[in-house]
PDB file of C-alpha atoms in Angstrom:
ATOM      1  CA  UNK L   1      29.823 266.048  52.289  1.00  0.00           C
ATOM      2  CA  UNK L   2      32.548 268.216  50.833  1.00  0.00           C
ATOM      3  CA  UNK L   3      36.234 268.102  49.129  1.00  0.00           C
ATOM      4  CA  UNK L   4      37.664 269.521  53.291  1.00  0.00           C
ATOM      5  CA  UNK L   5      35.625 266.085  54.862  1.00  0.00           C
ATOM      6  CA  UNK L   6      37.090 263.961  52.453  1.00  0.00           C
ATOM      7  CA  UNK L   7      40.534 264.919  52.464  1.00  0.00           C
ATOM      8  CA  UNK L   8      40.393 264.564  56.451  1.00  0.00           C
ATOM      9  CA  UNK L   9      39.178 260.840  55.940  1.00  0.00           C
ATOM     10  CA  UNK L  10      42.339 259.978  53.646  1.00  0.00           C
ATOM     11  CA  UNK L  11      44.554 261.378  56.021  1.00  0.00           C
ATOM     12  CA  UNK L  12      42.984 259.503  59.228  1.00  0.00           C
ATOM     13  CA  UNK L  13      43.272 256.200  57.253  1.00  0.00           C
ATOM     14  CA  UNK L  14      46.678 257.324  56.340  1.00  0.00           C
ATOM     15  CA  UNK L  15      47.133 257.982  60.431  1.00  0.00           C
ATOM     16  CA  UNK L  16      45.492 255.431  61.441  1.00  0.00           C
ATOM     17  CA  UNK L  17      47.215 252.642  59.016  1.00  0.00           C
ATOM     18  CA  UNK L  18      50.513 254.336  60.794  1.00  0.00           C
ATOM     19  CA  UNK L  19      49.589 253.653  64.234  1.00  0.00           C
ATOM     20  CA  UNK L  20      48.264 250.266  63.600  1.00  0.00           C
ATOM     21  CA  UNK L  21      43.874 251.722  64.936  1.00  0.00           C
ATOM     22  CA  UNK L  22      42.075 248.908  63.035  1.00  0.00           C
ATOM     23  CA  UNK L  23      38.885 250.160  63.755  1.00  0.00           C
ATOM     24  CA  UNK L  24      39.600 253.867  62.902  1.00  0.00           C
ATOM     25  CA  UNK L  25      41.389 252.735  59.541  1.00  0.00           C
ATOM     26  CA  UNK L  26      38.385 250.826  58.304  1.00  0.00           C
ATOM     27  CA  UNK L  27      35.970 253.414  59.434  1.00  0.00           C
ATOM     28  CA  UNK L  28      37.827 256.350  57.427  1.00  0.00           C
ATOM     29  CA  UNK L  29      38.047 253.648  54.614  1.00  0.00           C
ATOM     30  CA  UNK L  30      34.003 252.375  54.711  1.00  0.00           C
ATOM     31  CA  UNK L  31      33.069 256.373  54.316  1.00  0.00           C
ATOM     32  CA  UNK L  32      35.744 257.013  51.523  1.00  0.00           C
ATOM     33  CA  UNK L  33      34.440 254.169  49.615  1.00  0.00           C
ATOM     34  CA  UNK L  34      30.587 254.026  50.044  1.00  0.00           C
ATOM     35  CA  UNK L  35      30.000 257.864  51.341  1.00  0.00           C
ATOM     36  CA  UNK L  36      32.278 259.716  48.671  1.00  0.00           C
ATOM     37  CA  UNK L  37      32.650 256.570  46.158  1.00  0.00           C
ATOM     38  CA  UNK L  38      36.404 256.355  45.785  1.00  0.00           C
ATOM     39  CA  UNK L  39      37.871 253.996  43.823  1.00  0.00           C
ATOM     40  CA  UNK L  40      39.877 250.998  45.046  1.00  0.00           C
ATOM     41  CA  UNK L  41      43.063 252.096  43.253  1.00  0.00           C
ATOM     42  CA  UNK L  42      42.673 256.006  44.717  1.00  0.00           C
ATOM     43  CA  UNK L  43      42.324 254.456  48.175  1.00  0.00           C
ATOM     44  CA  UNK L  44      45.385 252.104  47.728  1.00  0.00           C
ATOM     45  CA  UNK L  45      47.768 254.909  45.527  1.00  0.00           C
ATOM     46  CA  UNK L  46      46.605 258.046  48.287  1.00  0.00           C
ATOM     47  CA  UNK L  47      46.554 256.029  51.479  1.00  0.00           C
ATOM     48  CA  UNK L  48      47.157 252.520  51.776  1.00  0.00           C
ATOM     49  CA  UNK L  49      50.496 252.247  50.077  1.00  0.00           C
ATOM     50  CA  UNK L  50      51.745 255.432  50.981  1.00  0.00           C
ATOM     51  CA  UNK L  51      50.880 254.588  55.038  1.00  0.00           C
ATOM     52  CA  UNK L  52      52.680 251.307  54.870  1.00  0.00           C
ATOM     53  CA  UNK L  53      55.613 252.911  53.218  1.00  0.00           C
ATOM     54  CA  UNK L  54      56.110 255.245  55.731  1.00  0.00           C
ATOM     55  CA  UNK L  55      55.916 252.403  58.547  1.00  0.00           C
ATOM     56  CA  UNK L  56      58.740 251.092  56.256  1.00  0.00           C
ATOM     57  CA  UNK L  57      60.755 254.155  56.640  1.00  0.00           C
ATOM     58  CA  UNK L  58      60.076 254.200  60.792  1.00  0.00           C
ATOM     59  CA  UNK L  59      61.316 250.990  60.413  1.00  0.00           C
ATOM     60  CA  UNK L  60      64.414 251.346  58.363  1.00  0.00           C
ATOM     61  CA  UNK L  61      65.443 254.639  60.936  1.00  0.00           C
ATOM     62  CA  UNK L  62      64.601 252.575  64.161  1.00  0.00           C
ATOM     63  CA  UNK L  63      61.991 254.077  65.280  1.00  0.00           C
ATOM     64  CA  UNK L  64      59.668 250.897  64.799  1.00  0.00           C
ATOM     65  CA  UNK L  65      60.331 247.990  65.708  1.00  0.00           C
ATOM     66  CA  UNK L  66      59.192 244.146  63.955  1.00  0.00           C
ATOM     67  CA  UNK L  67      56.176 244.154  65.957  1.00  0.00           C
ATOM     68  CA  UNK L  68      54.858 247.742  64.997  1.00  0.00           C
ATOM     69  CA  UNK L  69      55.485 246.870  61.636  1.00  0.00           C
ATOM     70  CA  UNK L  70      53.295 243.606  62.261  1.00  0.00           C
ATOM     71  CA  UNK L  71      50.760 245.666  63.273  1.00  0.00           C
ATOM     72  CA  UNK L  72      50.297 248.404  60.668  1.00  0.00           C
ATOM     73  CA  UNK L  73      50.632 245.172  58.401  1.00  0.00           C
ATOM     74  CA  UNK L  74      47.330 243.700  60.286  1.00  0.00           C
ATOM     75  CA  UNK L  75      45.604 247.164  59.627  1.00  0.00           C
ATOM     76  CA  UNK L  76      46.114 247.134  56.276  1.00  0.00           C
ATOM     77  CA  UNK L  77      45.084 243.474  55.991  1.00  0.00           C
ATOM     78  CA  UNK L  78      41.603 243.915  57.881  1.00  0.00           C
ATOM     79  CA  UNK L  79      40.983 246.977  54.922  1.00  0.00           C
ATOM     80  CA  UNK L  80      41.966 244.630  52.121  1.00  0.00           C
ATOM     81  CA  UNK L  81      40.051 242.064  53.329  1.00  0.00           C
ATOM     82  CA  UNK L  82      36.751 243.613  54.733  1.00  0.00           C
ATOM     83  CA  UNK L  83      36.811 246.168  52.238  1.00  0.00           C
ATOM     84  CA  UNK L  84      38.762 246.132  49.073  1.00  0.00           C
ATOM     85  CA  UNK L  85      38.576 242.575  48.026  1.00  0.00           C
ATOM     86  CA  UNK L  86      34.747 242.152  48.119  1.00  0.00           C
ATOM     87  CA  UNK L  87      34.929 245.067  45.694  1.00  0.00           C
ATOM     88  CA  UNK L  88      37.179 243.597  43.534  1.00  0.00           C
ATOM     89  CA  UNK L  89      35.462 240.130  43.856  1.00  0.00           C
ATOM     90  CA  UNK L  90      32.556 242.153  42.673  1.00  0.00           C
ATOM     91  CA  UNK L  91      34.001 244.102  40.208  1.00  0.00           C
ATOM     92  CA  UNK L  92      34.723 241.016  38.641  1.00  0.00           C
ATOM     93  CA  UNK L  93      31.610 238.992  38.625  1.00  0.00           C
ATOM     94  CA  UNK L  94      29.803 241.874  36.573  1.00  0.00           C
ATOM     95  CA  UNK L  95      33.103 242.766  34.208  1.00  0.00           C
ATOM     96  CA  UNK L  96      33.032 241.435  31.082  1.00  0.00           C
ATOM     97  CA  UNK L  97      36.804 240.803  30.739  1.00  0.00           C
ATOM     98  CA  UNK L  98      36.685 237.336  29.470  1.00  0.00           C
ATOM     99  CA  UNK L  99      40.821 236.998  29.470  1.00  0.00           C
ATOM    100  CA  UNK L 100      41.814 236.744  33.552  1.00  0.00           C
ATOM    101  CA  UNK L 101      45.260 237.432  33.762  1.00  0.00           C
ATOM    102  CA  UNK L 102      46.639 235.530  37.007  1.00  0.00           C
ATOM    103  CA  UNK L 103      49.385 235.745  39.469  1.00  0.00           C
ATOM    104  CA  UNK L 104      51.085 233.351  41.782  1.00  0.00           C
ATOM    105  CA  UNK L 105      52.575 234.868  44.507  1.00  0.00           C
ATOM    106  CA  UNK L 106      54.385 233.492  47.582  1.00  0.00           C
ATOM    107  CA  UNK L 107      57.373 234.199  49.914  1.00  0.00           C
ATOM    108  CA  UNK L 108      59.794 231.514  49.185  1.00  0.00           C
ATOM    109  CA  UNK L 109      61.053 228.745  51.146  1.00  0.00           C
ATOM    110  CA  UNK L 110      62.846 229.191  54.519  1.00  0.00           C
ATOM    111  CA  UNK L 111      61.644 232.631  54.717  1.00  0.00           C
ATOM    112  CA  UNK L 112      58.488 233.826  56.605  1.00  0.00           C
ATOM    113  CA  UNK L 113      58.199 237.499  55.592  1.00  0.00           C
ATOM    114  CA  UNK L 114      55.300 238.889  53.953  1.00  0.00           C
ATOM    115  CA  UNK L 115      54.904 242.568  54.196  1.00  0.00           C
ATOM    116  CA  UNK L 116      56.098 243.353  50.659  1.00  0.00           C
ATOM    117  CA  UNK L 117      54.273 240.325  49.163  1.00  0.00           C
ATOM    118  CA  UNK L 118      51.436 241.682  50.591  1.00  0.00           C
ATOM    119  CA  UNK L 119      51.578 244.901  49.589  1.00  0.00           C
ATOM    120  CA  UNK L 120      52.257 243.786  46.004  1.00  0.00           C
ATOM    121  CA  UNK L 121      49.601 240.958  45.844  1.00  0.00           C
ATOM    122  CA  UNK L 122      47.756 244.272  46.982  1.00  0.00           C
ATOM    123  CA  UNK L 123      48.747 246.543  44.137  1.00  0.00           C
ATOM    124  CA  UNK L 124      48.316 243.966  41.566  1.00  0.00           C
ATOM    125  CA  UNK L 125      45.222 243.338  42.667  1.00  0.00           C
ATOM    126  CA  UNK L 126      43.985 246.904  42.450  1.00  0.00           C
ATOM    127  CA  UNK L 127      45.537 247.032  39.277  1.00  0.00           C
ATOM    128  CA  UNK L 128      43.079 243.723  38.093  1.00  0.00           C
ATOM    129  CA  UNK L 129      45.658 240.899  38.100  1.00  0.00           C
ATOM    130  CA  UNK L 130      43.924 237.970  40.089  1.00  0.00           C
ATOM    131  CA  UNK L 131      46.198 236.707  42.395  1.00  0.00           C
ATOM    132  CA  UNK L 132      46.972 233.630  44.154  1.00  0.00           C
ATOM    133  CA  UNK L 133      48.451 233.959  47.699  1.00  0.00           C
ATOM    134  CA  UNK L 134      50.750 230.828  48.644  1.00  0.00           C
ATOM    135  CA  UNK L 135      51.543 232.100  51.975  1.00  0.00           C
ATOM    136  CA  UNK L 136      55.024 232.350  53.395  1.00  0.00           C
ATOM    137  CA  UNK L 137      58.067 229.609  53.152  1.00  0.00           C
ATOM    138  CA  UNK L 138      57.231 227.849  49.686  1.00  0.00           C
ATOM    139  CA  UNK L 139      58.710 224.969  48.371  1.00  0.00           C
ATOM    140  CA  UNK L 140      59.444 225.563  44.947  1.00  0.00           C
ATOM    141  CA  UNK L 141      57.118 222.336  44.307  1.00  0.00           C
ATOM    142  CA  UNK L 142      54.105 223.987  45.046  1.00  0.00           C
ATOM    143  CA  UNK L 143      54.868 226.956  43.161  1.00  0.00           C
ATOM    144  CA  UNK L 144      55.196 224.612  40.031  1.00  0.00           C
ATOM    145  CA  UNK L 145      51.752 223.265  41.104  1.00  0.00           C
ATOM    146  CA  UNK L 146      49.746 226.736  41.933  1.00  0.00           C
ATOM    147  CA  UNK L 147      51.180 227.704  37.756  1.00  0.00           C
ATOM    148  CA  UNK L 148      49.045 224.266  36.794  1.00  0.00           C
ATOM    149  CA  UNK L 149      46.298 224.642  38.320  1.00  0.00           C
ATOM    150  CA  UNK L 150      45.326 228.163  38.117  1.00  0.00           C
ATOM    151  CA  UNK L 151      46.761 228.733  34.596  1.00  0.00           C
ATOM    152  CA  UNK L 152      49.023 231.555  36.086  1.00  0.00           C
ATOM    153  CA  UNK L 153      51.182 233.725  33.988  1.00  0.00           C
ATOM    154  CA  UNK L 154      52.893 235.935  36.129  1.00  0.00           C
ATOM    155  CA  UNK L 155      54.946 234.284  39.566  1.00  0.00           C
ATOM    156  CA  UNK L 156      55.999 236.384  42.204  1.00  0.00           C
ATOM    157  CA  UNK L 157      58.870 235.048  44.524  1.00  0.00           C
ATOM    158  CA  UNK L 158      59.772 237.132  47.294  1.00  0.00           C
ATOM    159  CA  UNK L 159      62.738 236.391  49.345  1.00  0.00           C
ATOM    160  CA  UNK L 160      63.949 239.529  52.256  1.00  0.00           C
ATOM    161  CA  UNK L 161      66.825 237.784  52.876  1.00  0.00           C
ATOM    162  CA  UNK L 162      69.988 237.181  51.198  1.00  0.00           C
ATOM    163  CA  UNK L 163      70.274 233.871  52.161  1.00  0.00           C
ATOM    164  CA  UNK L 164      66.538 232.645  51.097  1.00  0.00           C
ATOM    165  CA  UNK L 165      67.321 234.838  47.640  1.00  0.00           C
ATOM    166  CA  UNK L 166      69.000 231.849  46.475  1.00  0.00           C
ATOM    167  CA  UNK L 167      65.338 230.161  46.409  1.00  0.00           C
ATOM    168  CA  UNK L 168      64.513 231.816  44.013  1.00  0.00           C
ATOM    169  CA  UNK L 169      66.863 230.624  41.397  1.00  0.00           C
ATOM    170  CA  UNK L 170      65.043 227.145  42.735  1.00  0.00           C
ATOM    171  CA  UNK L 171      62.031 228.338  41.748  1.00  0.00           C
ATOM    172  CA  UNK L 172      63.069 229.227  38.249  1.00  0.00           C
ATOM    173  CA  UNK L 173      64.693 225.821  37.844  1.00  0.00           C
ATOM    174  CA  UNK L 174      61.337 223.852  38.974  1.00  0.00           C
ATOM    175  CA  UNK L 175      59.211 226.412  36.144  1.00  0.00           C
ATOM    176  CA  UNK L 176      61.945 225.390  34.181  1.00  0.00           C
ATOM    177  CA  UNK L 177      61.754 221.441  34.713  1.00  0.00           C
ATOM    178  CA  UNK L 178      58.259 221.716  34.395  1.00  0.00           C
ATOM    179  CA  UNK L 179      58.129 223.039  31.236  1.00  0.00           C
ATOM    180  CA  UNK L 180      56.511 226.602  32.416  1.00  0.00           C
ATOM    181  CA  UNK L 181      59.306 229.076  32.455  1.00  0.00           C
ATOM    182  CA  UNK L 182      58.710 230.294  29.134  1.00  0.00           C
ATOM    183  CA  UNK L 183      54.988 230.129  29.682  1.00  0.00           C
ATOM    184  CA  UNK L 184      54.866 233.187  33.096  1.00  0.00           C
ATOM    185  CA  UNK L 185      56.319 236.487  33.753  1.00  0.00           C
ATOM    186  CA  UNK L 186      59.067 236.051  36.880  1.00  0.00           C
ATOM    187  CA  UNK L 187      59.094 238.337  39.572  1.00  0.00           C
ATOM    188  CA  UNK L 188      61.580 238.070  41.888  1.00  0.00           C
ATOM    189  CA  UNK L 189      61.127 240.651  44.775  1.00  0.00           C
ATOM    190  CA  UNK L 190      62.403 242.083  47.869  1.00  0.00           C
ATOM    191  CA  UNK L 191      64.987 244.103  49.586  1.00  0.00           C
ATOM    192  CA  UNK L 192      68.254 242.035  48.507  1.00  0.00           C
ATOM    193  CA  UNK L 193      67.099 241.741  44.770  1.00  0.00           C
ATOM    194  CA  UNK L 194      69.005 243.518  42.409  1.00  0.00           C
ATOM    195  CA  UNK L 195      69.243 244.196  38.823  1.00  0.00           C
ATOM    196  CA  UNK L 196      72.594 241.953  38.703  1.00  0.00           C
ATOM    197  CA  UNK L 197      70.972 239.018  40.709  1.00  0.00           C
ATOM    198  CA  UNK L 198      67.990 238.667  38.271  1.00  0.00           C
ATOM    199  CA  UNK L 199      69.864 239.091  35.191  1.00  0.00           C
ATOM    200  CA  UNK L 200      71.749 235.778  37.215  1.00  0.00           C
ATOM    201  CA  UNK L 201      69.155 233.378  37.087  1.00  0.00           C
ATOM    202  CA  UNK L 202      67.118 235.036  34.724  1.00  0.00           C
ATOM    203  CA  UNK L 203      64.139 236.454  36.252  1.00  0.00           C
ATOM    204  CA  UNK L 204      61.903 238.889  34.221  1.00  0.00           C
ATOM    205  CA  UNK L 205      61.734 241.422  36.739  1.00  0.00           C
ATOM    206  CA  UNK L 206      63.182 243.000  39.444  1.00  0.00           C
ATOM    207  CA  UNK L 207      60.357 242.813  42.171  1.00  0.00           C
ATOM    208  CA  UNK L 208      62.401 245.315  44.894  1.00  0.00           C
ATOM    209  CA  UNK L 209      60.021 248.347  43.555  1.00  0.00           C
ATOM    210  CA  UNK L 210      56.601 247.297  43.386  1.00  0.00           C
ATOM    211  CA  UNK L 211      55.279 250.257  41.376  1.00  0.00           C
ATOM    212  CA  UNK L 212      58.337 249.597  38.639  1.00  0.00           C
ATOM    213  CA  UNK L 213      57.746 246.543  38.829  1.00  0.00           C
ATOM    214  CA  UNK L 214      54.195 246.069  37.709  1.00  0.00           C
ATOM    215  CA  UNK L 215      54.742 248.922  34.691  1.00  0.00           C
ATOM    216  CA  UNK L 216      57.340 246.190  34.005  1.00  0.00           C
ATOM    217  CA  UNK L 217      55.063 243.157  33.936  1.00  0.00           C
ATOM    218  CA  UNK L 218      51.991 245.235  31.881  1.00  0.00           C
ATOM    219  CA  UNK L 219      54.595 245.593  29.247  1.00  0.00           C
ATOM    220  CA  UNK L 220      55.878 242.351  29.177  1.00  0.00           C
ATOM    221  CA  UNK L 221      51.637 241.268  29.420  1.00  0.00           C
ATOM    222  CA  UNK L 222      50.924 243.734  26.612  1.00  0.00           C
ATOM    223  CA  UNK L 223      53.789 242.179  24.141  1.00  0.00           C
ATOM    224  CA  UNK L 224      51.934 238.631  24.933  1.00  0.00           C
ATOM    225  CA  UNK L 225      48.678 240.435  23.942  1.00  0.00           C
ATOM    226  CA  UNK L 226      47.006 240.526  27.354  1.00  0.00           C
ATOM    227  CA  UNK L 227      45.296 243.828  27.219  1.00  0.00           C
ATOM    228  CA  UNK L 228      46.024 245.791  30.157  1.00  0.00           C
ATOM    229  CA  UNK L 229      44.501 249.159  31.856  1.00  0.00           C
TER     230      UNK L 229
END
């Protein structure tokens, strides 16, 4: 097995992430992983990501539609979960980190998109944040809850649309209410976030770059003395 046979394996899980071939994606990503022992974060940072960001881009110049989008997302999501998060589940058990460091993350209420939250609950998760997946449209209720009762300290909100953006001011206000604003890191992502709007109802981060994003939150973890890779 050499350096040519395992570049070709990246770039047919890259391929095959693009054109939505499940069982070619997780075939490439099995013999990356257990043939030529790659890392979960050189799998995510050389293929995954990169793949899903480029399905973005077809997107974004019309040349994919909602539905090929969908299904590059469901590609991905077989590899996460048949692959990468048994690894990390395991990675876990026998780590001796004894300080978890969780996330809440959910798309918020009225919205049903999930592609970015995936691909950051993703990242982070590489990256060795647990996190907690509420789904799509959230009532800002239950993120108050999913804060209690896993001890979270970073919340995620996504929101793609301008109009569902406002939730996550709600969100805020119910962390707020609650007593727990002070207590997590606020992430408020997706495509109409800007710097402006979470300087507005005072967000931590801006969530709209995922990889700017998390440098973000490890700094803001590391000032709380979390210790962070």
């Amino acid at each position: 097995m050499g350096t040519d046979e395992k570049e070709k394996l990246f770039k047919d899980l890259y391929d095959a992430i693009v054109i939505a071939d499940t069982d070619k994606a997780l075939s490439a990503a099995r013999k990356l992983v257990y043939d030529f022992h790659v890392d979960v974060q050189e799998l995510m940072n050389r293929a995954l990501l990169p793949a899903m960001r480029h399905v973005g881009e077809l997107y974004e110049r019309g040349e994919y539609f909602i539905a090929d989008m969908a299904m590059s997302a469901d590609t991905f999501n077989a590899i996460m979960k048949e692959i990468i998060e048994p690894i990390l589940s395991s990675n876990k058990e026998t780590s001796g980190s004894s300080k978890r460091i969780v996330a809440v993350f959910g798309t918020v209420q009225g919205d049903i998109h999930e592609l970015g939250k995936n691909l950051a609950k993703a990242y982070f998760m590489a990256n060795g944040i647990d996190v907690v997946d509420l789904g799509v449209d959230v009532p800002a209720e239950k993120f108050v809850e999913a804060v209690k009762q896993y001890n979270a300290v970073i919340v995620g909100a996504s929101a793609l649309m301008t109009t569902t953006r406002e939730e996550q001011k709600a969100v805020i206000e119910a962390l707020r209410k609650a007593g727990l604003r002070d207590k997590v890191i606020f992430i408020a992502g997706g495509a109409p976030v800007t710097d402006e709007w979470v300087k507005e109802i005072e967000a931590d981060v801006n969530g709209s770059d995922m990889f700017k994003a998390f440098e973000k939150v490890k700094e803001l973890l590391r000032a709380r003395g979390y210790a962070t890779s």
